XYZ file of C-alpha atoms in Angstrom:
623
model
C -1.639 -51.362 -57.551
C -3.971 -52.152 -54.907
C -3.086 -55.281 -52.831
C -5.423 -58.271 -53.873
C -6.311 -56.548 -57.081
C -4.542 -56.232 -60.397
C -5.141 -54.671 -64.039
C -4.515 -57.475 -66.414
C -1.799 -57.073 -69.149
C -4.391 -57.495 -71.729
C -6.488 -54.346 -70.373
C -3.459 -52.043 -69.442
C -3.197 -49.892 -72.691
C -7.204 -49.621 -72.181
C -6.781 -48.333 -68.648
C -4.581 -45.761 -69.866
C -6.709 -44.618 -72.441
C -9.806 -44.460 -70.221
C -8.943 -40.992 -69.340
C -9.436 -39.862 -72.974
C -13.141 -40.397 -72.930
C -13.786 -38.830 -69.542
C -11.456 -35.741 -69.862
C -13.227 -32.423 -68.425
C -14.423 -30.055 -70.911
C -14.560 -26.443 -69.317
C -18.154 -25.455 -69.874
C -18.243 -22.798 -72.685
C -19.007 -19.204 -71.738
C -21.740 -19.110 -74.713
C -23.162 -22.763 -74.599
C -25.026 -21.990 -77.886
C -21.897 -21.382 -79.587
C -20.353 -24.528 -78.392
C -23.114 -26.851 -79.999
C -24.161 -24.461 -82.594
C -24.472 -25.855 -86.235
C -23.207 -23.831 -88.906
C -24.849 -23.409 -92.521
C -23.695 -25.587 -95.424
C -20.569 -24.469 -96.936
C -21.780 -22.017 -99.326
C -18.828 -22.005 -102.091
C -19.393 -26.120 -102.137
C -23.217 -25.241 -102.941
C -22.497 -22.581 -105.330
C -20.056 -25.138 -107.267
C -22.555 -27.692 -106.922
C -25.153 -25.373 -108.833
C -22.990 -24.152 -111.618
C -21.368 -27.572 -112.613
C -22.925 -29.048 -115.661
C -20.661 -32.051 -115.321
C -22.601 -34.918 -114.033
C -19.476 -36.406 -112.555
C -18.182 -33.259 -110.800
C -21.865 -32.654 -109.486
C -21.486 -36.214 -107.756
C -18.205 -35.619 -106.375
C -19.405 -32.167 -104.816
C -22.668 -33.498 -103.874
C -20.806 -36.316 -101.526
C -18.674 -33.515 -100.130
C -21.501 -31.324 -99.381
C -23.265 -33.614 -97.510
C -20.025 -35.335 -95.880
C -19.014 -31.738 -94.743
C -22.397 -31.167 -93.089
C -22.159 -34.879 -91.468
C -18.809 -34.226 -90.123
C -19.844 -30.679 -88.521
C -22.839 -32.753 -87.144
C -20.903 -35.497 -85.845
C -18.230 -33.188 -84.241
C -20.755 -31.009 -82.211
C -22.627 -34.296 -80.905
C -19.550 -35.701 -79.627
C -18.408 -32.406 -78.111
C -22.006 -32.443 -76.013
C -21.122 -35.677 -73.572
C -17.920 -33.813 -72.382
C -20.175 -30.918 -71.675
C -22.751 -32.776 -70.097
C -20.037 -34.514 -67.804
C -18.608 -30.996 -66.963
C -22.343 -30.004 -66.133
C -22.657 -32.997 -63.783
C -19.740 -31.918 -62.217
C -20.613 -28.342 -61.820
C -24.068 -29.245 -60.848
C -25.687 -27.406 -63.585
C -28.842 -28.893 -63.838
C -30.792 -26.824 -66.106
C -27.721 -27.058 -68.438
C -27.787 -30.668 -68.453
C -31.781 -30.490 -69.669
C -30.548 -27.923 -72.408
C -28.041 -30.410 -73.504
C -30.102 -33.223 -73.634
C -32.799 -31.345 -75.824
C -30.142 -29.713 -77.885
C -28.389 -32.937 -79.016
C -31.426 -34.880 -80.003
C -32.531 -31.813 -82.231
C -29.110 -31.542 -83.829
C -29.481 -34.414 -86.424
C -32.516 -32.816 -87.872
C -31.248 -29.422 -87.869
C -28.201 -30.214 -89.976
C -30.588 -31.965 -92.533
C -33.243 -29.346 -92.626
C -30.480 -26.899 -93.364
C -29.439 -28.980 -96.256
C -32.540 -29.341 -97.754
C -33.756 -25.805 -99.139
C -30.596 -25.034 -100.750
C -30.342 -28.416 -102.716
C -33.925 -28.165 -103.496
C -33.799 -24.475 -104.838
C -30.612 -24.860 -106.728
C -30.734 -28.456 -108.310
C -34.668 -29.086 -108.471
C -34.183 -31.917 -110.440
C -31.781 -33.900 -107.877
C -34.993 -35.235 -106.321
C -35.261 -37.528 -109.487
C -31.917 -37.718 -110.939
C -31.257 -41.152 -110.198
C -28.080 -41.656 -111.813
C -26.546 -38.656 -109.801
C -27.330 -39.973 -106.653
C -26.010 -43.447 -107.293
C -22.782 -41.669 -108.546
C -22.767 -39.690 -105.413
C -23.191 -42.088 -103.061
C -20.407 -44.051 -104.522
C -18.165 -40.671 -103.954
C -19.272 -40.714 -100.570
C -18.600 -44.296 -99.700
C -14.931 -43.968 -100.962
C -14.559 -41.026 -98.655
C -15.880 -42.813 -95.461
C -14.320 -46.242 -96.316
C -12.473 -47.170 -92.925
C -14.009 -44.446 -90.676
C -15.634 -45.932 -87.549
C -18.805 -43.830 -88.021
C -19.014 -44.594 -91.556
C -22.391 -46.596 -91.191
C -23.890 -43.556 -89.151
C -22.701 -41.191 -92.087
C -24.009 -43.471 -94.392
C -27.664 -43.107 -92.493
C -27.065 -39.559 -92.650
C -27.128 -39.652 -96.491
C -30.491 -41.665 -96.643
C -32.197 -39.347 -93.921
C -31.017 -36.577 -96.379
C -32.526 -37.964 -99.380
C -35.505 -39.144 -97.509
C -36.249 -35.284 -96.965
C -35.563 -34.305 -100.408
C -38.060 -37.006 -101.685
C -40.589 -36.547 -99.132
C -43.203 -35.154 -101.766
C -42.474 -37.972 -104.138
C -43.422 -40.522 -101.918
C -40.241 -42.414 -102.465
C -39.332 -44.992 -100.047
C -35.732 -45.621 -99.274
C -34.147 -48.215 -97.665
C -33.555 -48.211 -93.743
C -30.034 -50.294 -93.583
C -26.588 -49.397 -93.773
C -26.086 -51.086 -97.038
C -22.283 -51.028 -98.151
C -21.495 -49.141 -95.126
C -22.462 -51.766 -92.444
C -20.286 -53.058 -89.979
C -19.831 -56.330 -88.347
C -21.142 -57.291 -85.251
C -19.186 -55.561 -82.651
C -17.611 -56.739 -79.492
C -17.802 -55.107 -76.165
C -14.616 -56.314 -74.905
C -12.313 -53.357 -76.526
C -14.021 -51.083 -74.374
C -13.637 -52.563 -71.014
C -11.312 -52.080 -68.023
C -10.700 -55.335 -66.217
C -9.731 -55.350 -62.780
C -8.911 -58.879 -61.459
C -9.024 -59.490 -57.801
C -10.330 -62.310 -55.644
C -13.533 -62.919 -53.368
C -14.754 -61.375 -51.199
C -14.965 -57.867 -53.006
C -12.463 -55.718 -50.879
C -13.949 -51.927 -50.566
C -10.351 -50.687 -51.634
C -10.871 -52.409 -54.932
C -14.047 -50.587 -55.415
C -12.602 -47.458 -54.110
C -10.009 -47.629 -56.679
C -12.504 -47.950 -59.387
C -14.517 -44.905 -58.200
C -11.425 -42.598 -57.787
C -10.302 -43.788 -61.298
C -13.900 -42.393 -62.860
C -12.108 -39.226 -63.754
C -14.480 -36.810 -62.086
C -13.563 -33.494 -61.363
C -15.634 -32.919 -58.132
C -14.808 -34.032 -54.782
C -15.959 -37.049 -52.635
C -18.222 -36.462 -49.824
C -17.116 -40.000 -48.550
C -15.379 -41.963 -50.992
C -14.178 -44.604 -48.210
C -17.585 -45.113 -46.784
C -19.281 -45.177 -50.527
C -16.829 -47.713 -51.245
C -17.574 -49.871 -48.670
C -21.096 -49.765 -48.983
C -20.936 -50.733 -52.658
C -18.724 -53.557 -51.949
C -21.225 -54.973 -49.524
C -23.991 -54.591 -52.019
C -22.092 -56.369 -54.804
C -21.178 -59.310 -52.229
C -24.887 -59.752 -51.402
C -25.700 -59.919 -55.554
C -22.829 -62.590 -55.760
C -24.178 -64.715 -52.994
C -26.520 -66.640 -54.989
C -24.096 -67.580 -57.342
C -22.167 -69.735 -54.566
C -18.719 -68.021 -54.471
C -15.934 -68.974 -52.214
C -13.499 -66.842 -50.423
C -10.443 -66.619 -52.435
C -12.231 -67.682 -55.888
C -11.053 -65.283 -58.561
C -13.203 -62.311 -59.657
C -12.976 -60.090 -62.453
C -14.796 -56.798 -62.483
C -15.339 -54.991 -65.815
C -15.997 -51.287 -66.290
C -17.138 -49.818 -69.665
C -14.472 -46.690 -70.278
C -17.208 -44.191 -70.207
C -19.220 -42.021 -67.923
C -22.794 -41.945 -68.740
C -24.649 -38.766 -67.878
C -28.294 -37.728 -67.823
C -30.170 -35.008 -65.808
C -28.907 -34.940 -62.276
C -27.169 -38.403 -62.225
C -24.268 -40.472 -63.789
C -23.009 -43.564 -63.765
C -20.739 -46.272 -64.016
C -21.700 -49.701 -65.644
C -20.022 -53.008 -66.403
C -20.114 -56.720 -64.497
C -18.452 -58.717 -62.121
C -17.172 -62.246 -63.544
C -16.551 -65.606 -61.309
C -14.800 -68.579 -62.448
C -13.878 -71.576 -60.012
C -10.401 -72.834 -60.542
C -12.053 -75.835 -61.909
C -13.922 -76.144 -65.032
C -17.051 -74.443 -64.030
C -18.087 -71.890 -66.692
C -17.877 -68.149 -66.040
C -20.868 -67.021 -64.051
C -21.452 -62.984 -63.936
C -23.718 -60.240 -62.763
C -24.309 -56.645 -64.407
C -23.122 -53.795 -62.330
C -24.294 -50.594 -62.468
C -23.022 -47.846 -60.063
C -25.317 -44.721 -59.792
C -23.645 -41.442 -58.362
C -25.169 -38.004 -57.552
C -23.160 -34.846 -57.016
C -24.723 -33.581 -54.224
C -23.998 -29.911 -52.460
C -21.290 -31.650 -50.420
C -19.481 -33.717 -52.984
C -19.875 -36.815 -55.054
C -21.772 -39.971 -53.475
C -22.809 -43.268 -54.533
C -26.757 -43.388 -54.590
C -27.215 -46.779 -55.620
C -25.716 -50.268 -56.807
C -27.866 -52.430 -59.194
C -26.652 -55.822 -60.039
C -29.929 -57.251 -61.510
C -30.361 -56.956 -65.627
C -34.138 -56.294 -65.321
C -33.251 -53.652 -62.562
C -30.689 -52.123 -65.032
C -33.798 -51.681 -67.451
C -35.092 -48.934 -65.221
C -31.915 -46.851 -65.483
C -30.771 -47.638 -69.126
C -34.630 -47.240 -71.036
C -35.447 -45.488 -73.855
C -38.355 -44.069 -71.732
C -35.987 -41.705 -70.337
C -33.699 -38.940 -71.751
C -30.725 -40.251 -73.388
C -27.389 -40.863 -71.642
C -24.423 -38.763 -72.879
C -21.832 -41.464 -73.088
C -18.432 -39.891 -73.281
C -16.916 -42.937 -75.220
C -17.522 -42.477 -78.710
C -17.507 -46.356 -79.758
C -21.373 -46.505 -80.046
C -21.375 -50.016 -81.412
C -19.095 -51.633 -78.673
C -21.347 -49.616 -75.863
C -24.567 -50.952 -77.468
C -23.636 -54.585 -77.414
C -22.260 -53.903 -73.927
C -25.758 -52.594 -73.107
C -27.472 -55.864 -74.841
C -25.520 -58.305 -72.808
C -26.312 -56.904 -69.937
C -29.950 -56.275 -70.705
C -30.925 -59.233 -73.155
C -34.636 -58.548 -72.736
C -34.219 -55.055 -74.294
C -33.654 -55.451 -78.271
C -30.170 -54.409 -79.534
C -31.760 -51.561 -81.672
C -33.006 -49.589 -78.692
C -29.652 -49.703 -76.913
C -28.388 -47.566 -79.382
C -31.367 -44.835 -78.907
C -30.721 -44.886 -75.078
C -27.280 -43.316 -75.646
C -28.448 -40.951 -78.057
C -27.838 -42.722 -81.448
C -31.372 -42.670 -82.763
C -30.726 -42.794 -86.338
C -28.293 -45.808 -86.082
C -31.128 -47.354 -83.630
C -33.558 -46.576 -86.561
C -31.769 -48.839 -88.963
C -31.139 -51.634 -86.228
C -34.589 -51.714 -85.201
C -35.984 -52.125 -88.917
C -33.501 -54.742 -89.272
C -34.424 -56.651 -86.241
C -38.198 -56.638 -87.409
C -37.459 -57.850 -90.798
C -35.142 -60.600 -89.209
C -38.011 -61.228 -86.933
C -40.469 -61.894 -90.004
C -37.657 -64.081 -91.740
C -36.953 -66.416 -88.709
C -40.522 -66.902 -87.504
C -42.799 -66.544 -90.857
C -45.296 -64.763 -88.506
C -47.365 -62.114 -90.264
C -48.156 -58.506 -88.878
C -51.731 -58.470 -87.498
C -53.614 -56.104 -85.308
C -52.219 -55.625 -81.842
C -53.881 -57.559 -78.656
C -56.100 -54.983 -76.540
C -58.636 -51.840 -77.262
C -58.793 -51.104 -80.779
C -57.326 -47.437 -81.115
C -59.890 -44.450 -82.060
C -56.803 -42.322 -83.581
C -54.073 -45.226 -84.074
C -54.247 -48.499 -85.504
C -51.265 -50.651 -84.181
C -49.981 -53.839 -85.273
C -47.283 -56.560 -84.475
C -46.215 -60.228 -84.631
C -46.901 -62.774 -82.187
C -43.337 -63.136 -81.143
C -41.885 -59.665 -82.169
C -40.457 -57.381 -79.356
C -41.903 -54.429 -81.476
C -45.584 -52.817 -82.015
C -45.801 -50.897 -85.279
C -48.435 -48.176 -85.391
C -49.854 -45.450 -87.976
C -52.191 -42.447 -87.417
C -55.454 -42.232 -88.957
C -56.350 -39.372 -91.090
C -59.577 -38.917 -88.925
C -60.393 -40.730 -85.686
C -63.156 -43.530 -85.353
C -66.785 -42.526 -84.180
C -65.766 -43.790 -80.655
C -63.213 -40.757 -80.397
C -63.819 -39.306 -76.951
C -63.037 -35.566 -77.830
C -64.832 -32.940 -79.590
C -62.242 -31.780 -82.018
C -59.317 -33.566 -83.765
C -56.522 -31.711 -84.576
C -55.502 -33.911 -87.202
C -52.727 -36.260 -88.511
C -49.917 -33.644 -88.268
C -50.674 -32.357 -84.817
C -50.741 -36.080 -83.551
C -47.214 -36.917 -85.306
C -45.931 -33.493 -83.698
C -46.860 -34.789 -80.378
C -45.316 -38.252 -80.902
C -42.128 -36.231 -82.016
C -42.316 -34.047 -79.013
C -42.468 -36.977 -76.543
C -39.304 -38.357 -78.577
C -37.503 -34.915 -77.880
C -38.060 -34.508 -74.326
C -36.984 -36.638 -71.050
C -39.840 -39.120 -70.886
C -38.980 -39.412 -67.036
C -38.950 -43.100 -67.430
C -42.608 -43.608 -67.820
C -43.329 -42.889 -71.659
C -42.152 -45.056 -74.444
C -39.945 -43.649 -76.786
C -40.931 -43.561 -80.582
C -39.066 -44.587 -83.575
C -40.726 -42.487 -86.505
C -39.998 -43.633 -90.095
C -40.766 -41.414 -93.145
C -41.446 -43.369 -96.508
C -40.921 -46.885 -95.409
C -41.832 -49.759 -97.628
C -42.889 -53.310 -96.395
C -43.777 -56.419 -98.534
C -47.511 -57.094 -98.444
C -46.772 -60.747 -97.610
C -45.809 -59.491 -94.150
C -49.573 -58.457 -93.243
C -51.990 -60.574 -92.276
C -55.356 -60.310 -94.698
C -57.434 -58.606 -92.234
C -54.859 -55.870 -91.298
C -54.020 -55.328 -94.923
C -57.688 -54.782 -95.664
C -58.263 -52.324 -92.947
C -55.055 -50.439 -93.653
C -56.223 -50.000 -97.184
C -59.934 -49.614 -96.651
C -59.990 -47.393 -93.749
C -59.309 -44.119 -96.015
C -56.175 -43.492 -94.530
C -54.293 -41.319 -96.984
C -50.850 -42.128 -95.648
C -50.938 -45.747 -96.690
C -50.628 -47.046 -100.495
C -49.715 -50.234 -102.394
C -46.921 -50.001 -104.711
C -45.957 -53.002 -106.703
C -46.817 -55.919 -104.041
C -45.865 -53.546 -101.202
C -47.395 -51.230 -98.624
C -45.833 -47.685 -98.451
C -46.312 -46.066 -95.239
C -45.812 -42.207 -95.298
C -45.191 -42.461 -91.501
C -44.701 -45.372 -89.152
C -44.302 -45.500 -85.464
C -42.485 -48.095 -83.680
C -42.411 -48.822 -79.932
C -41.415 -51.676 -77.771
C -44.484 -53.914 -77.083
C -46.132 -53.698 -74.086
C -49.338 -55.663 -72.294
C -52.295 -53.231 -72.577
C -52.857 -52.183 -69.033
C -56.566 -53.360 -68.735
C -55.454 -56.984 -70.284
C -52.704 -57.240 -68.041
C -54.905 -56.527 -64.680
C -57.539 -59.017 -66.325
C -54.967 -61.858 -66.079
C -52.451 -60.966 -63.781
C -51.760 -62.444 -60.241
C -53.366 -60.381 -57.472
C -49.939 -59.316 -56.308
C -49.033 -58.334 -59.922
C -52.092 -56.350 -60.564
C -51.514 -54.304 -57.421
C -47.683 -53.771 -58.141
C -49.124 -52.598 -61.759
C -51.578 -50.020 -60.282
C -48.934 -48.824 -57.990
C -46.770 -48.316 -60.792
C -49.612 -46.484 -63.042
C -49.480 -43.710 -60.283
C -45.754 -43.463 -60.641
C -45.993 -43.326 -64.167
C -48.488 -40.414 -63.994
C -46.391 -38.830 -61.589
C -43.130 -38.890 -63.871
C -45.182 -37.834 -66.234
C -46.121 -34.614 -64.569
C -42.319 -33.962 -63.853
C -41.489 -34.055 -67.347
C -44.350 -31.382 -68.199
C -46.495 -33.948 -69.912
C -50.246 -34.393 -68.940
C -52.501 -36.936 -70.594
C -56.020 -35.845 -70.755
C -57.204 -38.884 -71.926
C -56.480 -40.653 -68.493
C -58.045 -44.032 -69.548
C -55.958 -47.099 -68.521
C -56.099 -48.292 -72.159
C -53.283 -45.872 -73.186
C -50.971 -47.324 -70.869
C -49.095 -50.688 -71.061
C -47.022 -53.047 -68.554
C -43.611 -54.183 -69.637
C -42.107 -57.543 -68.794
C -40.732 -56.182 -65.689
C -43.976 -54.933 -64.396
C -43.291 -51.308 -65.099
C -46.139 -49.321 -66.558
C -45.606 -46.911 -69.342
C -48.020 -44.052 -71.410
C -47.820 -45.016 -74.922
C -50.431 -43.099 -76.719
C -49.746 -39.553 -77.241
C -52.395 -37.897 -79.426
C -54.321 -36.868 -76.141
C -51.076 -35.381 -74.408
C -50.517 -31.440 -73.605
C -48.126 -29.715 -71.501
C -49.105 -29.827 -67.818
C -48.299 -26.034 -67.286
C -51.167 -25.464 -69.842
C -53.985 -27.307 -67.901
C -56.617 -25.726 -65.913
C -56.450 -27.569 -62.616
C -59.779 -27.198 -60.761
C -60.421 -28.258 -57.271
C -63.540 -30.833 -56.369
C -65.421 -28.015 -55.256
C -65.433 -25.756 -58.032
C -68.500 -24.878 -60.068
C -69.161 -27.543 -62.808
C -70.782 -27.221 -66.366
C -69.487 -23.703 -66.991
C -67.739 -23.466 -70.271
C -63.834 -22.720 -70.247
C -61.373 -22.688 -72.948
C -58.366 -25.365 -72.953
C -57.973 -28.183 -71.005
C -59.514 -28.657 -67.717
C -58.857 -31.343 -64.986
C -60.150 -31.796 -61.825
C -57.870 -34.729 -60.144
C -60.901 -35.735 -58.069
C -62.102 -37.785 -61.066
C -59.121 -39.464 -61.906
C -60.223 -42.714 -60.862
C -63.193 -42.565 -63.077
C -61.290 -41.856 -65.987
C -58.343 -44.380 -65.408
C -61.238 -47.208 -65.685
C -59.687 -49.462 -63.140
C -62.627 -51.581 -62.963
C -61.721 -53.739 -59.337
C -62.881 -51.775 -56.580
C -59.811 -53.259 -54.539
C -57.258 -52.314 -57.210
C -58.742 -48.657 -57.165
C -58.273 -48.518 -53.422
C -54.509 -49.614 -53.906
C -54.174 -46.795 -56.046
C -56.006 -44.418 -53.957
C -53.916 -45.377 -50.911
C -50.454 -45.407 -52.841
C -51.085 -41.884 -54.311
C -53.503 -40.103 -52.417
C -51.617 -36.976 -53.685
C -52.781 -37.662 -57.080
C -56.451 -36.932 -56.352
C -55.879 -33.622 -54.811
C -55.473 -30.570 -56.991
C -52.630 -29.089 -54.888
C -50.266 -31.693 -55.830
C -50.893 -30.813 -59.554
C -50.881 -26.874 -58.990
C -47.486 -27.269 -57.070
C -45.807 -29.512 -59.925
C -47.250 -26.694 -62.011
C -45.563 -23.870 -60.222
C -42.267 -25.868 -59.931
C -41.811 -26.455 -63.703
C -42.833 -22.587 -64.560
C -40.140 -21.865 -61.920
C -37.523 -23.760 -64.001
C -36.921 -26.352 -61.797
C -35.688 -29.888 -62.703
C -37.884 -32.274 -60.307
C -36.137 -35.679 -59.280
C -37.018 -38.655 -61.030
C -36.476 -42.176 -59.576
C -35.063 -44.445 -62.191
C -34.157 -47.282 -60.416
C -35.821 -49.088 -57.428
C -35.535 -47.107 -53.947
C -34.649 -50.552 -52.431
C -31.046 -50.336 -54.420
C -30.076 -46.911 -52.692
C -27.237 -47.451 -50.538
C -28.504 -44.938 -47.957
C -32.121 -43.972 -47.193
């Protein structure tokens, strides 16, 4: 045990258990086999079809669905260990493949069940009593399991798919499988020490992370990280010798080229002073010459840069998703709890949590949904409650007369683009989308003007049913302030920062092979931490498909496909203030040059994984 630090008795068993979620899993020779979802059990499906006994059918249906969920869950839990191994081996293309594979597993598993169930039991869609009996069987089978609420969400997802053509809304909640609120305490390792934080304490935390790769300079990194933590503690008024408690989650978090440890540092004076704390994120890279601590984040807003649903999901090696989400919410309370599930890959639990939050917001505030502030969309209708953390939107069947382009691909094509953005690494600069199907909201939640617009705009995906609006699709995003609205009211220093962040957003989108052909500032929004994100996706295209043209290329000639002249970008962004246009041009001159875009296209086509900065550069320990 290190001098000056101890592991408290209450956490010793946790510390021993920590090696379990961080255990190395060798990379499979055939990664596709390791993450493959097998077809549903044909014998069970055959027994389901042949049975004439409703009770027997209910039992078999529950078994079929639970078997499919169990396989999905086992494979999804295998992926974080594979991501850890890929990080240790510096296999960056594999990390991208694993992220994409994991996000598609759930839908793949559901989609494999739907055709045989529809073909074998076509009456299943409308057989309410059979569903009720089967649900009771399923609930009995999953009682007491940690992931019972996840299995129940899977059950409802399947049912939504089966009844899709029937326009039957199904509840987005955990119902009888709901769990009580989780505590983060069971997943935290605690190191008790005294101030100042010694490098040896941080060295022990880093070396105990269980990473199977050599460190480049463990002692040097520990010293730099300890100094960064000490600097962050200074505003709390600590005193030498004061007790300190460093709590680190029993989980590695892996994404793309990076990994991190996350937790907090707590202080308490010897007297009656309440606990003071700072969040703690230690960002790791695995360079050619070994592991390094790249950055230390100790500010809640800065943690949002790294733990953001605008990035690819982290692969968390600890399977206790409720406790992980609770910890992330405690460290980043400005981000709603539902989004914390999504950023560690549990999107379908996040969907349930987000809808629960929206309904609770309405119940608490008595506010009604009304048209969202800002520019009225030509393709989407966005609406929100004044104090809500979320914006809801639907896609019109047909764009308004103000639509910029000659051709509209249609509702399904736009939804595919929103789903595409959901499935890719959003590079820290595109909002994630929670896309609901067949959801019902009481009409009392809607302001009269919005209700009239939704019902009278000729939108075929919205109907009224017994005092409620039924949405064939409903997109939910975190609420942002539209960029033009933000620039019109912000202080000059904040406006300048937002314009610079807009350029970073466009660069990060390009690194994710995303090009927004409608480079209009109204399609971008500013968060509460002044970061800029793209949030409308009806005009996004793969950057590698775009034809980039230089400023002197002939104009007026007809070419198929999407053409882009970077020299025209500032005009398209519609930044009205000349001073702010200069700020953009001075901060990002390369964005106005065709060579930058063509170089990014070449890198993407070569299969390279461009670096994306997902935390402030000033927090890096080395330049």
